[in-house]
PDB file of C-alpha atoms in Angstrom:
ATOM      1  CA  SER A   1     119.727 -12.012 -14.485  1.00  0.00           C
ATOM      2  CA  LYS A   2     118.849 -11.989 -18.160  1.00  0.00           C
ATOM      3  CA  THR A   3     122.541 -11.900 -19.118  1.00  0.00           C
ATOM      4  CA  GLN A   4     123.287 -14.977 -17.024  1.00  0.00           C
ATOM      5  CA  SER A   5     120.429 -16.921 -18.629  1.00  0.00           C
ATOM      6  CA  GLU A   6     121.539 -16.262 -22.217  1.00  0.00           C
ATOM      7  CA  THR A   7     123.192 -19.103 -24.121  1.00  0.00           C
ATOM      8  CA  PRO A   8     126.860 -18.260 -24.790  1.00  0.00           C
ATOM      9  CA  LYS A   9     127.533 -17.266 -28.408  1.00  0.00           C
ATOM     10  CA  PRO A  10     129.817 -20.247 -29.186  1.00  0.00           C
ATOM     11  CA  HIS A  11     127.088 -22.596 -27.933  1.00  0.00           C
ATOM     12  CA  ARG A  12     124.476 -20.833 -30.034  1.00  0.00           C
ATOM     13  CA  ALA A  13     126.649 -21.292 -33.125  1.00  0.00           C
ATOM     14  CA  ARG A  14     127.011 -24.996 -32.368  1.00  0.00           C
ATOM     15  CA  LEU A  15     123.254 -25.327 -31.826  1.00  0.00           C
ATOM     16  CA  ARG A  16     122.510 -23.583 -35.149  1.00  0.00           C
ATOM     17  CA  LEU A  17     124.881 -25.848 -37.021  1.00  0.00           C
ATOM     18  CA  ASN A  18     123.702 -29.043 -35.342  1.00  0.00           C
ATOM     19  CA  ALA A  19     120.065 -28.185 -35.990  1.00  0.00           C
ATOM     20  CA  ALA A  20     120.765 -27.498 -39.673  1.00  0.00           C
ATOM     21  CA  ILE A  21     122.762 -30.707 -40.157  1.00  0.00           C
ATOM     22  CA  LEU A  22     120.138 -32.786 -38.348  1.00  0.00           C
ATOM     23  CA  LEU A  23     117.570 -31.295 -40.730  1.00  0.00           C
ATOM     24  CA  LEU A  24     119.740 -32.368 -43.677  1.00  0.00           C
ATOM     25  CA  LYS A  25     119.934 -35.871 -42.223  1.00  0.00           C
ATOM     26  CA  LEU A  26     116.157 -36.039 -41.851  1.00  0.00           C
ATOM     27  CA  CYS A  27     115.606 -34.837 -45.422  1.00  0.00           C
ATOM     28  CA  SER A  28     118.132 -37.364 -46.689  1.00  0.00           C
ATOM     29  CA  ALA A  29     116.547 -40.224 -44.733  1.00  0.00           C
ATOM     30  CA  HIS A  30     113.161 -40.283 -46.469  1.00  0.00           C
ATOM     31  CA  LYS A  31     111.173 -38.228 -48.966  1.00  0.00           C
ATOM     32  CA  ARG A  32     108.301 -37.774 -46.518  1.00  0.00           C
ATOM     33  CA  PHE A  33     110.585 -35.866 -44.150  1.00  0.00           C
ATOM     34  CA  ASP A  34     111.826 -33.635 -46.952  1.00  0.00           C
ATOM     35  CA  ALA A  35     108.227 -32.909 -47.931  1.00  0.00           C
ATOM     36  CA  LEU A  36     107.593 -31.548 -44.433  1.00  0.00           C
ATOM     37  CA  VAL A  37     110.190 -28.827 -44.998  1.00  0.00           C
ATOM     38  CA  GLU A  38     108.031 -26.356 -46.881  1.00  0.00           C
ATOM     39  CA  PRO A  39     109.680 -23.860 -49.246  1.00  0.00           C
ATOM     40  CA  LYS A  40     109.346 -21.002 -46.755  1.00  0.00           C
ATOM     41  CA  ASN A  41     111.242 -22.973 -44.110  1.00  0.00           C
ATOM     42  CA  PHE A  42     113.746 -24.288 -46.650  1.00  0.00           C
ATOM     43  CA  ASN A  43     114.608 -20.686 -47.540  1.00  0.00           C
ATOM     44  CA  ARG A  44     115.503 -20.011 -43.902  1.00  0.00           C
ATOM     45  CA  LEU A  45     118.544 -22.265 -44.324  1.00  0.00           C
ATOM     46  CA  ILE A  46     120.202 -19.418 -46.206  1.00  0.00           C
ATOM     47  CA  VAL A  47     121.067 -17.863 -42.834  1.00  0.00           C
ATOM     48  CA  ILE A  48     123.177 -20.939 -42.008  1.00  0.00           C
ATOM     49  CA  ALA A  49     124.887 -20.846 -45.405  1.00  0.00           C
ATOM     50  CA  GLN A  50     125.757 -17.210 -44.626  1.00  0.00           C
ATOM     51  CA  ASP A  51     126.296 -17.555 -40.878  1.00  0.00           C
ATOM     52  CA  PRO A  52     128.726 -15.044 -39.314  1.00  0.00           C
ATOM     53  CA  LEU A  53     131.069 -17.882 -38.307  1.00  0.00           C
ATOM     54  CA  PRO A  54     133.135 -19.525 -41.081  1.00  0.00           C
ATOM     55  CA  GLU A  55     133.188 -22.820 -39.156  1.00  0.00           C
ATOM     56  CA  VAL A  56     129.386 -22.993 -39.387  1.00  0.00           C
ATOM     57  CA  ARG A  57     129.312 -22.086 -43.088  1.00  0.00           C
ATOM     58  CA  SER A  58     132.042 -24.576 -43.928  1.00  0.00           C
ATOM     59  CA  ALA A  59     130.559 -27.501 -41.992  1.00  0.00           C
ATOM     60  CA  PHE A  60     127.099 -26.810 -43.420  1.00  0.00           C
ATOM     61  CA  VAL A  61     128.181 -26.782 -47.068  1.00  0.00           C
ATOM     62  CA  ASP A  62     130.350 -29.850 -46.511  1.00  0.00           C
ATOM     63  CA  ALA A  63     127.308 -31.714 -45.160  1.00  0.00           C
ATOM     64  CA  ILE A  64     125.173 -30.634 -48.134  1.00  0.00           C
ATOM     65  CA  LYS A  65     127.870 -31.718 -50.602  1.00  0.00           C
ATOM     66  CA  LYS A  66     128.256 -35.050 -48.816  1.00  0.00           C
ATOM     67  CA  TYR A  67     124.559 -35.957 -48.890  1.00  0.00           C
ATOM     68  CA  LEU A  68     124.005 -34.640 -52.413  1.00  0.00           C
ATOM     69  CA  GLY A  69     127.070 -36.522 -53.627  1.00  0.00           C
ATOM     70  CA  GLN A  70     125.648 -39.712 -52.120  1.00  0.00           C
ATOM     71  CA  GLY A  71     122.333 -39.088 -53.888  1.00  0.00           C
ATOM     72  CA  ARG A  72     120.514 -38.887 -50.567  1.00  0.00           C
ATOM     73  CA  LEU A  73     119.334 -35.266 -50.638  1.00  0.00           C
ATOM     74  CA  PRO A  74     116.722 -33.885 -53.061  1.00  0.00           C
ATOM     75  CA  HIS A  75     118.095 -31.735 -55.861  1.00  0.00           C
ATOM     76  CA  ARG A  76     116.634 -28.551 -54.393  1.00  0.00           C
ATOM     77  CA  PHE A  77     119.558 -28.415 -51.959  1.00  0.00           C
ATOM     78  CA  TYR A  78     121.917 -27.532 -54.821  1.00  0.00           C
ATOM     79  CA  ALA A  79     120.445 -24.024 -54.686  1.00  0.00           C
ATOM     80  CA  LEU A  80     121.937 -23.498 -51.227  1.00  0.00           C
ATOM     81  CA  VAL A  81     125.457 -24.262 -52.450  1.00  0.00           C
ATOM     82  CA  PHE A  82     125.209 -21.453 -55.011  1.00  0.00           C
ATOM     83  CA  VAL A  83     124.618 -19.042 -52.123  1.00  0.00           C
ATOM     84  CA  TYR A  84     128.330 -19.426 -51.388  1.00  0.00           C
ATOM     85  CA  ALA A  85     128.942 -16.886 -54.147  1.00  0.00           C
ATOM     86  CA  PHE A  86     129.488 -14.403 -51.311  1.00  0.00           C
ATOM     87  CA  GLU A  87     131.629 -16.646 -49.122  1.00  0.00           C
ATOM     88  CA  PRO A  88     134.494 -14.416 -47.898  1.00  0.00           C
ATOM     89  CA  ILE A  89     136.884 -17.305 -47.157  1.00  0.00           C
ATOM     90  CA  ALA A  90     138.544 -18.190 -50.471  1.00  0.00           C
ATOM     91  CA  ASN A  91     139.115 -21.861 -49.649  1.00  0.00           C
ATOM     92  CA  ILE A  92     135.452 -22.452 -48.776  1.00  0.00           C
ATOM     93  CA  LYS A  93     134.180 -20.562 -51.827  1.00  0.00           C
ATOM     94  CA  ASN A  94     136.609 -22.206 -54.243  1.00  0.00           C
ATOM     95  CA  ALA A  95     135.797 -25.665 -52.897  1.00  0.00           C
ATOM     96  CA  ALA A  96     132.080 -25.015 -53.408  1.00  0.00           C
ATOM     97  CA  SER A  97     132.663 -23.691 -56.932  1.00  0.00           C
ATOM     98  CA  THR A  98     134.907 -26.610 -57.923  1.00  0.00           C
ATOM     99  CA  TRP A  99     132.414 -29.124 -56.551  1.00  0.00           C
ATOM    100  CA  LEU A 100     129.511 -27.471 -58.405  1.00  0.00           C
ATOM    101  CA  LYS A 101     131.459 -27.549 -61.669  1.00  0.00           C
ATOM    102  CA  GLY A 102     132.132 -31.235 -61.182  1.00  0.00           C
ATOM    103  CA  ARG A 103     128.495 -31.995 -60.468  1.00  0.00           C
ATOM    104  CA  ALA A 104     127.373 -29.927 -63.478  1.00  0.00           C
ATOM    105  CA  ALA A 105     129.768 -31.828 -65.740  1.00  0.00           C
ATOM    106  CA  ALA A 106     128.552 -35.176 -64.387  1.00  0.00           C
ATOM    107  CA  PHE A 107     124.896 -34.292 -64.982  1.00  0.00           C
ATOM    108  CA  ALA A 108     125.680 -33.003 -68.482  1.00  0.00           C
ATOM    109  CA  LYS A 109     127.463 -36.251 -69.315  1.00  0.00           C
ATOM    110  CA  SER A 110     124.342 -38.222 -68.389  1.00  0.00           C
ATOM    111  CA  ASN A 111     122.061 -35.755 -70.252  1.00  0.00           C
ATOM    112  CA  GLU A 112     120.319 -34.620 -67.062  1.00  0.00           C
ATOM    113  CA  THR A 113     119.221 -30.985 -66.700  1.00  0.00           C
ATOM    114  CA  VAL A 114     119.357 -30.873 -62.901  1.00  0.00           C
ATOM    115  CA  MET A 115     121.708 -27.909 -62.680  1.00  0.00           C
ATOM    116  CA  GLU A 116     119.900 -25.895 -65.349  1.00  0.00           C
ATOM    117  CA  THR A 117     116.498 -26.273 -63.675  1.00  0.00           C
ATOM    118  CA  THR A 118     118.130 -25.554 -60.303  1.00  0.00           C
ATOM    119  CA  PHE A 119     118.514 -22.001 -61.607  1.00  0.00           C
ATOM    120  CA  ALA A 120     114.768 -21.511 -61.052  1.00  0.00           C
ATOM    121  CA  ARG A 121     115.132 -22.628 -57.433  1.00  0.00           C
ATOM    122  CA  PHE A 122     118.163 -20.398 -56.992  1.00  0.00           C
ATOM    123  CA  ILE A 123     116.323 -17.341 -58.337  1.00  0.00           C
ATOM    124  CA  SER A 124     113.395 -18.090 -56.002  1.00  0.00           C
ATOM    125  CA  LEU A 125     115.802 -18.409 -53.069  1.00  0.00           C
ATOM    126  CA  LEU A 126     117.385 -15.061 -53.923  1.00  0.00           C
ATOM    127  CA  ALA A 127     113.965 -13.419 -54.281  1.00  0.00           C
ATOM    128  CA  HIS A 128     113.364 -14.318 -50.629  1.00  0.00           C
ATOM    129  CA  HIS A 129     116.855 -13.370 -49.455  1.00  0.00           C
ATOM    130  CA  PRO A 130     116.600 -11.241 -46.290  1.00  0.00           C
ATOM    131  CA  ASP A 131     118.965  -8.664 -47.838  1.00  0.00           C
ATOM    132  CA  PHE A 132     117.077  -8.291 -51.118  1.00  0.00           C
ATOM    133  CA  SER A 133     115.999  -4.803 -52.121  1.00  0.00           C
ATOM    134  CA  THR A 134     115.421  -3.121 -55.466  1.00  0.00           C
ATOM    135  CA  ASP A 135     117.993  -0.433 -54.725  1.00  0.00           C
ATOM    136  CA  ALA A 136     120.399  -0.345 -57.679  1.00  0.00           C
ATOM    137  CA  GLU A 137     123.520  -0.547 -55.507  1.00  0.00           C
ATOM    138  CA  ASN A 138     122.153  -3.472 -53.507  1.00  0.00           C
ATOM    139  CA  LEU A 139     121.137  -5.302 -56.669  1.00  0.00           C
ATOM    140  CA  GLN A 140     124.749  -5.338 -57.880  1.00  0.00           C
ATOM    141  CA  ASP A 141     125.375  -8.059 -55.289  1.00  0.00           C
ATOM    142  CA  PHE A 142     122.840 -10.244 -57.041  1.00  0.00           C
ATOM    143  CA  VAL A 143     124.812  -9.955 -60.273  1.00  0.00           C
ATOM    144  CA  ASP A 144     127.575 -11.764 -58.363  1.00  0.00           C
ATOM    145  CA  TYR A 145     125.198 -14.563 -57.400  1.00  0.00           C
ATOM    146  CA  ILE A 146     124.115 -15.054 -61.010  1.00  0.00           C
ATOM    147  CA  MET A 147     127.693 -14.930 -62.295  1.00  0.00           C
ATOM    148  CA  PHE A 148     128.797 -17.509 -59.718  1.00  0.00           C
ATOM    149  CA  TYR A 149     126.075 -19.820 -61.021  1.00  0.00           C
ATOM    150  CA  LEU A 150     126.951 -19.233 -64.679  1.00  0.00           C
ATOM    151  CA  LYS A 151     130.677 -19.793 -64.192  1.00  0.00           C
ATOM    152  CA  ALA A 152     129.922 -23.127 -62.529  1.00  0.00           C
ATOM    153  CA  VAL A 153     127.183 -24.408 -64.824  1.00  0.00           C
ATOM    154  CA  ALA A 154     126.878 -22.568 -68.143  1.00  0.00           C
ATOM    155  CA  THR A 155     128.221 -24.021 -71.381  1.00  0.00           C
ATOM    156  CA  GLN A 156     127.549 -23.322 -75.016  1.00  0.00           C
ATOM    157  CA  ALA A 157     125.290 -26.375 -75.005  1.00  0.00           C
ATOM    158  CA  ASN A 158     123.027 -25.305 -72.134  1.00  0.00           C
ATOM    159  CA  ILE A 159     123.095 -21.486 -72.146  1.00  0.00           C
ATOM    160  CA  THR A 160     119.847 -21.312 -74.124  1.00  0.00           C
ATOM    161  CA  LEU A 161     118.043 -23.494 -71.575  1.00  0.00           C
ATOM    162  CA  ILE A 162     119.345 -21.398 -68.675  1.00  0.00           C
ATOM    163  CA  TYR A 163     118.184 -18.236 -70.438  1.00  0.00           C
ATOM    164  CA  HIS A 164     114.793 -19.851 -71.023  1.00  0.00           C
ATOM    165  CA  VAL A 165     114.482 -20.655 -67.305  1.00  0.00           C
ATOM    166  CA  ALA A 166     115.305 -17.028 -66.488  1.00  0.00           C
ATOM    167  CA  GLN A 167     112.589 -15.856 -68.881  1.00  0.00           C
ATOM    168  CA  ARG A 168     110.034 -18.232 -67.367  1.00  0.00           C
ATOM    169  CA  MET A 169     110.305 -16.384 -64.035  1.00  0.00           C
ATOM    170  CA  LYS A 170     108.277 -13.536 -65.545  1.00  0.00           C
ATOM    171  CA  ALA A 171     105.500 -15.856 -66.704  1.00  0.00           C
ATOM    172  CA  VAL A 172     104.519 -16.887 -63.170  1.00  0.00           C
ATOM    173  CA  LYS A 173     104.017 -15.346 -59.739  1.00  0.00           C
ATOM    174  CA  ASP A 174     105.687 -16.218 -56.463  1.00  0.00           C
ATOM    175  CA  GLY A 175     104.066 -19.315 -55.031  1.00  0.00           C
ATOM    176  CA  ILE A 176     105.506 -18.898 -51.539  1.00  0.00           C
ATOM    177  CA  ASP A 177     104.610 -15.260 -50.919  1.00  0.00           C
ATOM    178  CA  GLU A 178     102.842 -13.368 -53.702  1.00  0.00           C
ATOM    179  CA  THR A 179     104.176 -10.060 -52.347  1.00  0.00           C
ATOM    180  CA  LYS A 180     107.665 -11.225 -53.386  1.00  0.00           C
ATOM    181  CA  SER A 181     106.662 -11.573 -57.041  1.00  0.00           C
ATOM    182  CA  ASP A 182     108.231  -8.253 -58.028  1.00  0.00           C
ATOM    183  CA  ASN A 183     111.537  -9.508 -56.553  1.00  0.00           C
ATOM    184  CA  LEU A 184     111.209 -12.522 -58.832  1.00  0.00           C
ATOM    185  CA  TYR A 185     110.576 -10.361 -61.896  1.00  0.00           C
ATOM    186  CA  CYS A 186     113.482  -8.065 -61.032  1.00  0.00           C
ATOM    187  CA  LEU A 187     115.839 -11.031 -60.788  1.00  0.00           C
ATOM    188  CA  SER A 188     114.442 -12.467 -64.006  1.00  0.00           C
ATOM    189  CA  ASP A 189     115.177  -9.253 -65.902  1.00  0.00           C
ATOM    190  CA  MET A 190     118.637  -9.047 -64.346  1.00  0.00           C
ATOM    191  CA  ALA A 191     119.421 -12.706 -65.046  1.00  0.00           C
ATOM    192  CA  GLN A 192     118.401 -12.350 -68.693  1.00  0.00           C
ATOM    193  CA  ALA A 193     120.637  -9.309 -69.130  1.00  0.00           C
ATOM    194  CA  VAL A 194     123.582 -10.974 -67.354  1.00  0.00           C
ATOM    195  CA  ILE A 195     123.210 -14.200 -69.344  1.00  0.00           C
ATOM    196  CA  HIS A 196     123.012 -12.238 -72.589  1.00  0.00           C
ATOM    197  CA  ARG A 197     126.245 -10.379 -71.821  1.00  0.00           C
ATOM    198  CA  PHE A 198     127.927 -13.532 -70.526  1.00  0.00           C
ATOM    199  CA  GLN A 199     127.255 -15.524 -73.683  1.00  0.00           C
ATOM    200  CA  GLU A 200     128.328 -12.631 -75.924  1.00  0.00           C
ATOM    201  CA  LEU A 201     131.632 -12.296 -74.106  1.00  0.00           C
ATOM    202  CA  GLN A 202     132.224 -16.012 -74.587  1.00  0.00           C
ATOM    203  CA  GLY A 203     131.342 -15.883 -78.265  1.00  0.00           C
ATOM    204  CA  TRP A 204     128.367 -18.192 -77.796  1.00  0.00           C
ATOM    205  CA  THR A 205     124.968 -17.918 -79.472  1.00  0.00           C
ATOM    206  CA  LEU A 206     121.542 -17.889 -77.859  1.00  0.00           C
ATOM    207  CA  SER A 207     119.123 -19.856 -79.989  1.00  0.00           C
ATOM    208  CA  VAL A 208     115.327 -19.789 -79.822  1.00  0.00           C
ATOM    209  CA  TYR A 209     114.017 -22.253 -77.260  1.00  0.00           C
ATOM    210  CA  SER A 210     111.150 -24.420 -78.470  1.00  0.00           C
ATOM    211  CA  GLU A 211     107.811 -23.569 -76.839  1.00  0.00           C
ATOM    212  CA  LYS A 212     107.021 -27.283 -76.934  1.00  0.00           C
ATOM    213  CA  ASN A 213     109.892 -27.908 -74.521  1.00  0.00           C
ATOM    214  CA  LYS A 214     109.028 -25.374 -71.817  1.00  0.00           C
ATOM    215  CA  ALA A 215     111.057 -25.997 -68.686  1.00  0.00           C
ATOM    216  CA  ARG A 216     109.003 -27.377 -65.833  1.00  0.00           C
ATOM    217  CA  LEU A 217     109.165 -25.087 -62.834  1.00  0.00           C
ATOM    218  CA  PRO A 218     109.325 -26.514 -59.305  1.00  0.00           C
ATOM    219  CA  VAL A 219     105.919 -27.081 -57.742  1.00  0.00           C
ATOM    220  CA  GLY A 220     105.275 -24.914 -54.699  1.00  0.00           C
ATOM    221  CA  LEU A 221     107.733 -22.163 -55.590  1.00  0.00           C
ATOM    222  CA  PHE A 222     105.702 -20.644 -58.401  1.00  0.00           C
ATOM    223  CA  ALA A 223     102.031 -20.195 -59.259  1.00  0.00           C
ATOM    224  CA  GLN A 224     100.072 -19.379 -62.411  1.00  0.00           C
ATOM    225  CA  LEU A 225      99.243 -15.794 -63.253  1.00  0.00           C
ATOM    226  CA  PRO A 226      95.530 -14.891 -63.249  1.00  0.00           C
ATOM    227  CA  GLY A 227      95.328 -14.169 -66.961  1.00  0.00           C
ATOM    228  CA  HIS A 228      96.908 -13.017 -70.210  1.00  0.00           C
ATOM    229  CA  THR A 229      96.460  -9.285 -69.495  1.00  0.00           C
ATOM    230  CA  VAL A 230      98.424  -9.444 -66.257  1.00  0.00           C
ATOM    231  CA  ALA A 231     101.044 -11.654 -67.899  1.00  0.00           C
ATOM    232  CA  GLN A 232     101.501  -9.135 -70.712  1.00  0.00           C
ATOM    233  CA  GLU A 233     101.834  -6.234 -68.281  1.00  0.00           C
ATOM    234  CA  ILE A 234     104.571  -8.081 -66.404  1.00  0.00           C
ATOM    235  CA  ALA A 235     106.346  -9.085 -69.604  1.00  0.00           C
ATOM    236  CA  ASP A 236     106.357  -5.481 -70.873  1.00  0.00           C
ATOM    237  CA  LYS A 237     107.668  -3.905 -67.672  1.00  0.00           C
ATOM    238  CA  GLN A 238     111.360  -3.659 -66.786  1.00  0.00           C
ATOM    239  CA  TYR A 239     111.826  -4.267 -63.063  1.00  0.00           C
ATOM    240  CA  VAL A 240     115.545  -3.528 -62.813  1.00  0.00           C
ATOM    241  CA  PRO A 241     116.518   0.133 -62.317  1.00  0.00           C
ATOM    242  CA  GLU A 242     117.804   1.614 -65.566  1.00  0.00           C
ATOM    243  CA  ALA A 243     120.935   2.822 -63.755  1.00  0.00           C
ATOM    244  CA  LEU A 244     121.898  -0.788 -63.096  1.00  0.00           C
ATOM    245  CA  MET A 245     120.909  -2.079 -66.538  1.00  0.00           C
ATOM    246  CA  GLU A 246     123.336   0.397 -68.071  1.00  0.00           C
ATOM    247  CA  LYS A 247     126.157  -1.084 -65.979  1.00  0.00           C
ATOM    248  CA  ILE A 248     125.394  -4.790 -66.580  1.00  0.00           C
ATOM    249  CA  GLU A 249     127.907  -5.179 -69.402  1.00  0.00           C
ATOM    250  CA  ASP A 250     130.765  -3.775 -67.321  1.00  0.00           C
ATOM    251  CA  LEU A 251     129.716  -5.710 -64.225  1.00  0.00           C
ATOM    252  CA  VAL A 252     129.709  -9.003 -66.128  1.00  0.00           C
ATOM    253  CA  ARG A 253     133.065  -8.300 -67.782  1.00  0.00           C
ATOM    254  CA  ASP A 254     134.644  -7.338 -64.450  1.00  0.00           C
ATOM    255  CA  ARG A 255     133.562 -10.659 -62.943  1.00  0.00           C
ATOM    256  CA  LEU A 256     135.142 -12.790 -65.641  1.00  0.00           C
ATOM    257  CA  PRO A 257     138.801 -13.806 -65.996  1.00  0.00           C
ATOM    258  CA  VAL A 258     140.726 -11.829 -68.626  1.00  0.00           C
ATOM    259  CA  SER A 259     140.707 -14.836 -70.976  1.00  0.00           C
ATOM    260  CA  TYR A 260     136.906 -14.703 -71.065  1.00  0.00           C
ATOM    261  CA  THR A 261     136.654 -11.108 -72.166  1.00  0.00           C
ATOM    262  CA  HIS A 262     138.471 -11.088 -75.481  1.00  0.00           C
ATOM    263  CA  LEU A 263     135.422  -9.822 -77.360  1.00  0.00           C
ATOM    264  CA  THR A 264     134.546  -6.165 -77.682  1.00  0.00           C
ATOM    265  CA  LEU A 265     130.838  -5.459 -77.598  1.00  0.00           C
ATOM    266  CA  PRO A 266     129.227  -2.439 -79.262  1.00  0.00           C
ATOM    267  CA  THR A 267     128.544   0.307 -76.739  1.00  0.00           C
ATOM    268  CA  ASN A 268     124.901   0.531 -77.805  1.00  0.00           C
ATOM    269  CA  SER A 269     124.318  -3.230 -77.380  1.00  0.00           C
ATOM    270  CA  ARG A 270     121.018  -4.033 -75.675  1.00  0.00           C
ATOM    271  CA  VAL A 271     119.144  -7.207 -74.830  1.00  0.00           C
TER     272      VAL A 271
END
């Protein structure tokens, strides 16, 4: 019967995990293998990072951290660790957050902008998330993703660069699937608003980023817009529902420890 021929659920979980880890091993073995994993297929790994079984999620992130820590995996795999913003098991989530903070500090010490430019990859990954929708209530979840990233990576020294990367998302179109471009623009608008509130609550200042030092965006994830007119139309449009934009300040404050929120912002404050 069909029921008898189905693979038992525990076996399926083990197969999913083994397949994902073997893929990590291949990508860590040689650059040519990593190049074979196109962005669309890379994005499918998000389902392993958010697998229903905690054992799968935990083993997967541990493998990513191991290979990244050894310098064997390409930097794009950092984006998958930030997906653990919604990890329900505190120990797994906290371990991921602590590890990301350590890696961010190490890169900052060596004047490398790996974690800042990873924000572009992370936004692209979220734009292709199977649960993404432009419904205001659904989009609140994506505030959590952005806040998880900022709490791990953002400092007074790099907040302007991160904000610049967020802005750059509205100057391109989706290079994986053009129909997802509006998702990208929505997340760009949201990220800019969240970053703005985040830095205000910390008492930091956003400075003007030099046009000469435009952040390079990952090849393959993004593509050039057809012309200035289209670019201007995208820049002028707000893609986040106004109902959510009005709540951004409270959402950011609620997701920060009490010690972070000592500043009182004017109620009419806007980006």
